[in-house]
Tab-separated table of C-alpha atoms in Angstrom:
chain	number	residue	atom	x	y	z
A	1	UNK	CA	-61.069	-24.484	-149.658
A	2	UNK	CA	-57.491	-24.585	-150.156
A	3	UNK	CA	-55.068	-24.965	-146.933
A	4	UNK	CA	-51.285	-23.793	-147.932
A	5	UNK	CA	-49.103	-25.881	-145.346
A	6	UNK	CA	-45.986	-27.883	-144.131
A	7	UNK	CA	-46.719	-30.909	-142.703
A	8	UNK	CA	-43.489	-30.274	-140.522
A	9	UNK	CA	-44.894	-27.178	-139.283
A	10	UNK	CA	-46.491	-26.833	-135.545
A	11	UNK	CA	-49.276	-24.465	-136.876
A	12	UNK	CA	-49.805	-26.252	-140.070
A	13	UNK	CA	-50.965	-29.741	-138.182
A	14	UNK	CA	-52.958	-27.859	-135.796
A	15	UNK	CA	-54.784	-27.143	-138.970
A	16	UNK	CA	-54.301	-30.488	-140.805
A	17	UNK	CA	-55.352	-32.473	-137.757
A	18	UNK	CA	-58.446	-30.737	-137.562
A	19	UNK	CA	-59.464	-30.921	-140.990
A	20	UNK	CA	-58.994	-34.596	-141.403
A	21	UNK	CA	-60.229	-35.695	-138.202
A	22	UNK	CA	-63.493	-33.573	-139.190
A	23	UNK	CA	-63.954	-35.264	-142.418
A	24	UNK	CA	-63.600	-31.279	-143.932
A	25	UNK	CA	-62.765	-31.681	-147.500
A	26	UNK	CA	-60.034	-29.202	-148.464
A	27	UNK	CA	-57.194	-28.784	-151.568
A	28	UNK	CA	-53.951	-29.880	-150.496
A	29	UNK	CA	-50.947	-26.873	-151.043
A	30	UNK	CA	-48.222	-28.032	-149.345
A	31	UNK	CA	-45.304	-25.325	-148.859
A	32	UNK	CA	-41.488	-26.610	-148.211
A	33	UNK	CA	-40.427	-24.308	-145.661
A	34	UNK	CA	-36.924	-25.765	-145.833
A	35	UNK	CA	-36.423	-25.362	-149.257
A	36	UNK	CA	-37.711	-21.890	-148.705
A	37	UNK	CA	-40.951	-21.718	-150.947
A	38	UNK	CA	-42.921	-19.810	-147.990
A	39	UNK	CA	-40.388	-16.954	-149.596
A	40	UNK	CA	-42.065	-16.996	-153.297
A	41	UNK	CA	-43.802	-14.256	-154.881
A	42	UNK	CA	-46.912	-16.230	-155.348
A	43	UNK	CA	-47.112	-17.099	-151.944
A	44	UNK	CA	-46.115	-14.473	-150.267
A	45	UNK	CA	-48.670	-12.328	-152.340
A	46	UNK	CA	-50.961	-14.463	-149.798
A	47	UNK	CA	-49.082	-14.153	-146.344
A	48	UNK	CA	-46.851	-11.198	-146.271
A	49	UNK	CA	-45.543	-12.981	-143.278
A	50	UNK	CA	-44.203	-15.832	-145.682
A	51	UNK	CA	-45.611	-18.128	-143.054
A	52	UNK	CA	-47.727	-21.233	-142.734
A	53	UNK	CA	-50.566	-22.103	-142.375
A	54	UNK	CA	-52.839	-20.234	-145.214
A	55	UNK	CA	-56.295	-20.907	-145.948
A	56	UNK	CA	-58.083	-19.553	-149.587
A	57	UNK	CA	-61.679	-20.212	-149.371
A	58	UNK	CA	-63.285	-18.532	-152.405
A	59	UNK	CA	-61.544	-14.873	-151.985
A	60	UNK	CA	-61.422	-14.961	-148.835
A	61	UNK	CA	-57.671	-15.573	-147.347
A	62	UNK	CA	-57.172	-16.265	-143.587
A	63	UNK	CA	-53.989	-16.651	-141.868
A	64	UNK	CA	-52.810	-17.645	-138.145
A	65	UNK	CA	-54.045	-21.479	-137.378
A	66	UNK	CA	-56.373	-20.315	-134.279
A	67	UNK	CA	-58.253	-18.284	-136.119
A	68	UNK	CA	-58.421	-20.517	-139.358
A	69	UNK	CA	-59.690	-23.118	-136.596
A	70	UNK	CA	-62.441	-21.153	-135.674
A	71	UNK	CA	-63.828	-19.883	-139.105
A	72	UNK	CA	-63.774	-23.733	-140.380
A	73	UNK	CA	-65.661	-24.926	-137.068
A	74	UNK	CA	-68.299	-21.822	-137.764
A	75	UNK	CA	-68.665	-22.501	-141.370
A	76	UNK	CA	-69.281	-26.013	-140.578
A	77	UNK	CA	-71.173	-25.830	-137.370
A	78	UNK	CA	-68.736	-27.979	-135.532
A	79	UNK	CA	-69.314	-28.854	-131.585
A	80	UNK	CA	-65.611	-28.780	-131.318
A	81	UNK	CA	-66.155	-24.630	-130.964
A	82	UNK	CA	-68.904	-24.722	-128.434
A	83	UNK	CA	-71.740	-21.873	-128.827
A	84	UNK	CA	-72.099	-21.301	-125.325
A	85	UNK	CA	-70.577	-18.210	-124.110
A	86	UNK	CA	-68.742	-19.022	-121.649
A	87	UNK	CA	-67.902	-22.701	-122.881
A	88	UNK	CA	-66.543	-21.199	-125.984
A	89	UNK	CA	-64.730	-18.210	-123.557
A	90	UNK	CA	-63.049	-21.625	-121.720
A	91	UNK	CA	-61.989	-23.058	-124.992
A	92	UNK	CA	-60.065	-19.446	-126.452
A	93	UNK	CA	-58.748	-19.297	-122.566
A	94	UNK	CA	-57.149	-23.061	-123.110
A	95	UNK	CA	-56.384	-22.004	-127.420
A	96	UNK	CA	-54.402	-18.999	-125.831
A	97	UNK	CA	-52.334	-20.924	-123.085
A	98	UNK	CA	-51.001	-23.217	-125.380
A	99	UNK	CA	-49.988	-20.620	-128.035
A	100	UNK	CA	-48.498	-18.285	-125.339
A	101	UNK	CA	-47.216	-19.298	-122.357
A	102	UNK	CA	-46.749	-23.012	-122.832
A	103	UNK	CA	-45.526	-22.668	-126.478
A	104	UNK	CA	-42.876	-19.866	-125.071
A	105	UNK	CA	-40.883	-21.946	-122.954
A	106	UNK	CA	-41.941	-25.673	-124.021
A	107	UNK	CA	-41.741	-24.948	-127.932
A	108	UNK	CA	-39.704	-22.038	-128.751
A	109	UNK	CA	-36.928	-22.030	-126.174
A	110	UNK	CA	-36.639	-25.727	-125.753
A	111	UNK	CA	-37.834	-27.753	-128.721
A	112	UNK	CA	-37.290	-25.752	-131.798
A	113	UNK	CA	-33.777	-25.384	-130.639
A	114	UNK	CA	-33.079	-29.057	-131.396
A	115	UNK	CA	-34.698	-28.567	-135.114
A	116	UNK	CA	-34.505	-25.015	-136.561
A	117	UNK	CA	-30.646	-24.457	-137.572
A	118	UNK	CA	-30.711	-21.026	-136.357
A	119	UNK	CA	-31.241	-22.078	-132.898
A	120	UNK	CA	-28.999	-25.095	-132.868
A	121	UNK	CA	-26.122	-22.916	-134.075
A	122	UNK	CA	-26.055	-20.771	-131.446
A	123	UNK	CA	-22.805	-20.254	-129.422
A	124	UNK	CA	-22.658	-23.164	-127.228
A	125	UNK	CA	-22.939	-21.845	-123.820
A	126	UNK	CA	-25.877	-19.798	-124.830
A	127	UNK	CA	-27.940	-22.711	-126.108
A	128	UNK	CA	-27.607	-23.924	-122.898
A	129	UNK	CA	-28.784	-21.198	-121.043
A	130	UNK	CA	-31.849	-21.183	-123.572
A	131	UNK	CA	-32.500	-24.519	-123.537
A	132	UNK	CA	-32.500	-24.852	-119.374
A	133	UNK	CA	-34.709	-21.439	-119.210
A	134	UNK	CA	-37.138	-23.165	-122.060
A	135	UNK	CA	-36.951	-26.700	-119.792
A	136	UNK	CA	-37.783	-25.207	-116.769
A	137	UNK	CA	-40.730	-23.722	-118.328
A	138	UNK	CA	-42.045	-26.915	-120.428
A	139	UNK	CA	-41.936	-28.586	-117.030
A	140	UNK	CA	-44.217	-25.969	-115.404
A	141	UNK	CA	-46.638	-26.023	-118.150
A	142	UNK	CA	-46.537	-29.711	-118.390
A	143	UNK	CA	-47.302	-30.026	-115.019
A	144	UNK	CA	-50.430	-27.724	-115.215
A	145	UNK	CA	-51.246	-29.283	-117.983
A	146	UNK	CA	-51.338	-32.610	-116.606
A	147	UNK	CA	-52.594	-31.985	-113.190
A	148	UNK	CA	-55.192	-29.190	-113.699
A	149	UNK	CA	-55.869	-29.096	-117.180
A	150	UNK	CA	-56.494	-33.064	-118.273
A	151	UNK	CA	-57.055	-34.650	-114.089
A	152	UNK	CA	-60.916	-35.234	-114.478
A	153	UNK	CA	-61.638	-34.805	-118.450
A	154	UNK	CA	-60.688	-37.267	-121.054
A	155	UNK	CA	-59.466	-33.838	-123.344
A	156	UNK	CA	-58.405	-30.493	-122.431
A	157	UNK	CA	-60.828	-29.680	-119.782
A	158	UNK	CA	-63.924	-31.107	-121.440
A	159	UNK	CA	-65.197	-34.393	-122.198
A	160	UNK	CA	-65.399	-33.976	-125.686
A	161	UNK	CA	-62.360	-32.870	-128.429
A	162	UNK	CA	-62.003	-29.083	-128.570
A	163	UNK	CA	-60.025	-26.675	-131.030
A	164	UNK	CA	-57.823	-26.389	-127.207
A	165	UNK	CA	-57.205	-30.164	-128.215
A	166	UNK	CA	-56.160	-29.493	-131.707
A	167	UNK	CA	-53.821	-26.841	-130.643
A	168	UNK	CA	-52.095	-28.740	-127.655
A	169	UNK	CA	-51.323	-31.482	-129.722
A	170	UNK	CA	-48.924	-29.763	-131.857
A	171	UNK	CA	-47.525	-27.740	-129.387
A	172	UNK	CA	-46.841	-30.674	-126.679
A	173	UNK	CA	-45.762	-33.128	-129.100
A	174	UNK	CA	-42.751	-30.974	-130.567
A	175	UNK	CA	-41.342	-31.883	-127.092
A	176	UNK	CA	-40.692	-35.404	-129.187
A	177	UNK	CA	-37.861	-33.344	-131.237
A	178	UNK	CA	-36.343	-32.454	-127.957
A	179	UNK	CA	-36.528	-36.448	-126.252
A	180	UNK	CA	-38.590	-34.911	-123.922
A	181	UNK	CA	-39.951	-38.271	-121.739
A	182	UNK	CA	-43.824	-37.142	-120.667
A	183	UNK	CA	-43.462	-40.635	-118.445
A	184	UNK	CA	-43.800	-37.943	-114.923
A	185	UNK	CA	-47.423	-36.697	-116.741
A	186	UNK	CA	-49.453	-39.762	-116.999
A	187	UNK	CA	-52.540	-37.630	-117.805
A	188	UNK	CA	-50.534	-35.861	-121.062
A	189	UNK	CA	-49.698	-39.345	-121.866
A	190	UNK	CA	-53.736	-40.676	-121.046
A	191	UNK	CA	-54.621	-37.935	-123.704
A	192	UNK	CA	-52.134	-38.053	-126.014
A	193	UNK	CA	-52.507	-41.602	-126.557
A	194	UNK	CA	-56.350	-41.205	-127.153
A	195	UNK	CA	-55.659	-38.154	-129.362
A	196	UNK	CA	-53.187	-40.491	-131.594
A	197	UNK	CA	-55.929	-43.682	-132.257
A	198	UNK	CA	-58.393	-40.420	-133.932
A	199	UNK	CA	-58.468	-40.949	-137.579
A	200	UNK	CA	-56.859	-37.932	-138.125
A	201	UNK	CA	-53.448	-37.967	-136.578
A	202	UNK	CA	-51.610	-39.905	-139.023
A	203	UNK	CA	-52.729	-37.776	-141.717
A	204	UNK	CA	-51.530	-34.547	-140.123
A	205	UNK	CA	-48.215	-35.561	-137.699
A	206	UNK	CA	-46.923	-38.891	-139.908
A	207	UNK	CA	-44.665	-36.976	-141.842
A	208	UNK	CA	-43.264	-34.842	-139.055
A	209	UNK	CA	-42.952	-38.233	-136.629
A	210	UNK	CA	-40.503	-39.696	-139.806
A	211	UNK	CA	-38.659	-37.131	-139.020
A	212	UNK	CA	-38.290	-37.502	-135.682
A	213	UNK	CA	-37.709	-40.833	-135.834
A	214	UNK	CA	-34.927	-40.143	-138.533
A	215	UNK	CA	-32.881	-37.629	-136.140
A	216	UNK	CA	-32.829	-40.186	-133.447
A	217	UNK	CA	-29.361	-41.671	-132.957
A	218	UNK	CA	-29.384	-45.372	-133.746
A	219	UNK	CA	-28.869	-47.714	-130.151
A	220	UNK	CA	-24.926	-48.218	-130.652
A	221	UNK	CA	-25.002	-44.379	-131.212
A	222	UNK	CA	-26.815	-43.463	-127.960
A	223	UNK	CA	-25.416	-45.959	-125.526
């Protein structure tokens, strides 16, 4: 298998985390989104969409990380996509929520704002309004999240690691580009913190936490 990917990209270390904290083998194609390379005939002969994540696994090309998520746990015969109907209906219902409504408010209108130039740019009055619409929203979600979603389970409503896991972690932790502090969601931070000592996080989200870390203002700057 070959996975096409950014390692800054939200979808793309859905995908990444997965992989490597499932031991799955797969050829490494990593795509610079910044220097545009999602854009190239080759690669957009793939994706149309010149988007990331892209898996090739013999002739058979799958885009959109949920559903590359789901063939790789099938192929493999993974537990993390249980067989049970409904327990696997409970897992797409959790895969969905983060994807939709949470990643609405919590990624696109608050996060990505402080990272994608197109966002940041905007006049300054209306990245505010975005940016307190997309706030208000992450803290909704959080909130569910943290007192619904992860009260009595050590992951997303189970007490084993799901795809829902896989696909939360990217989404919540782009509220690092933002400074958002999770200190009011001790259960985020409860899982989070487990989720980060699995052998595949640093694999998947190093390179995107280095450039976190980077874009944070040095202590003399933020005093």
């Amino acid at each position: 298998m070959k996975l096409y990917h950014d390692p800054i990209s939200t979808s793309s270390r859905i995908v990444t985390f997965c992989l490597h904290d499932q031991d799955i083998s797969f050829e490494d194609r990593q795509i610079s989104i910044h220097a545009g390379e999602q854009f190239e005939p080759e690669f957009a002969a793939l994706n149309p969409n010149s988007e990331v994540p892209v898996l090739v696994d013999g002739d058979f090309v799958l885009t959109q990380s949920s559903a590359i998520l789901k063939y790789v746990a099938a192929k493999h015969g993974l537990d993390i996509y249980p067989a049970g109907l409904r327990q696997r209906a409970r897992v797409d219902e959790d895969m969905s929520w983060f994807a939709t409504n949470f990643h609405v408010f919590h990624c696109a209108m608050l996060s990505y704002t402080y990272i994608m130039p197109q966002l940041a740019g905007l006049d300054p009055a209306v990245l505010a309004t975005v940016r307190a619409i997309g706030g208000q929203g992450s803290r909704k979600y959080l909130g569910v999240l943290n007192d619904h979603m992860l009260a009595s389970t050590e992951f997303v409503r189970s007490d084993r690691i799901t795809l829902a896991d896989y696909v939360g972690a990217a989404n919540v932790t782009l509220g690092d580009a933002a400074g958002i502090d999770f200190e009011e969601y001790p259960n985020v931070i409860r899982w989070l913190s487990t989720l980060r000592a699995r052998k595949g996080w640093r694999p998947a989200f190093g390179t995107f936490e280095a450039m976190i870390a980077a874009k944070r203002p040095a202590p003399s700057q933020a005093a």
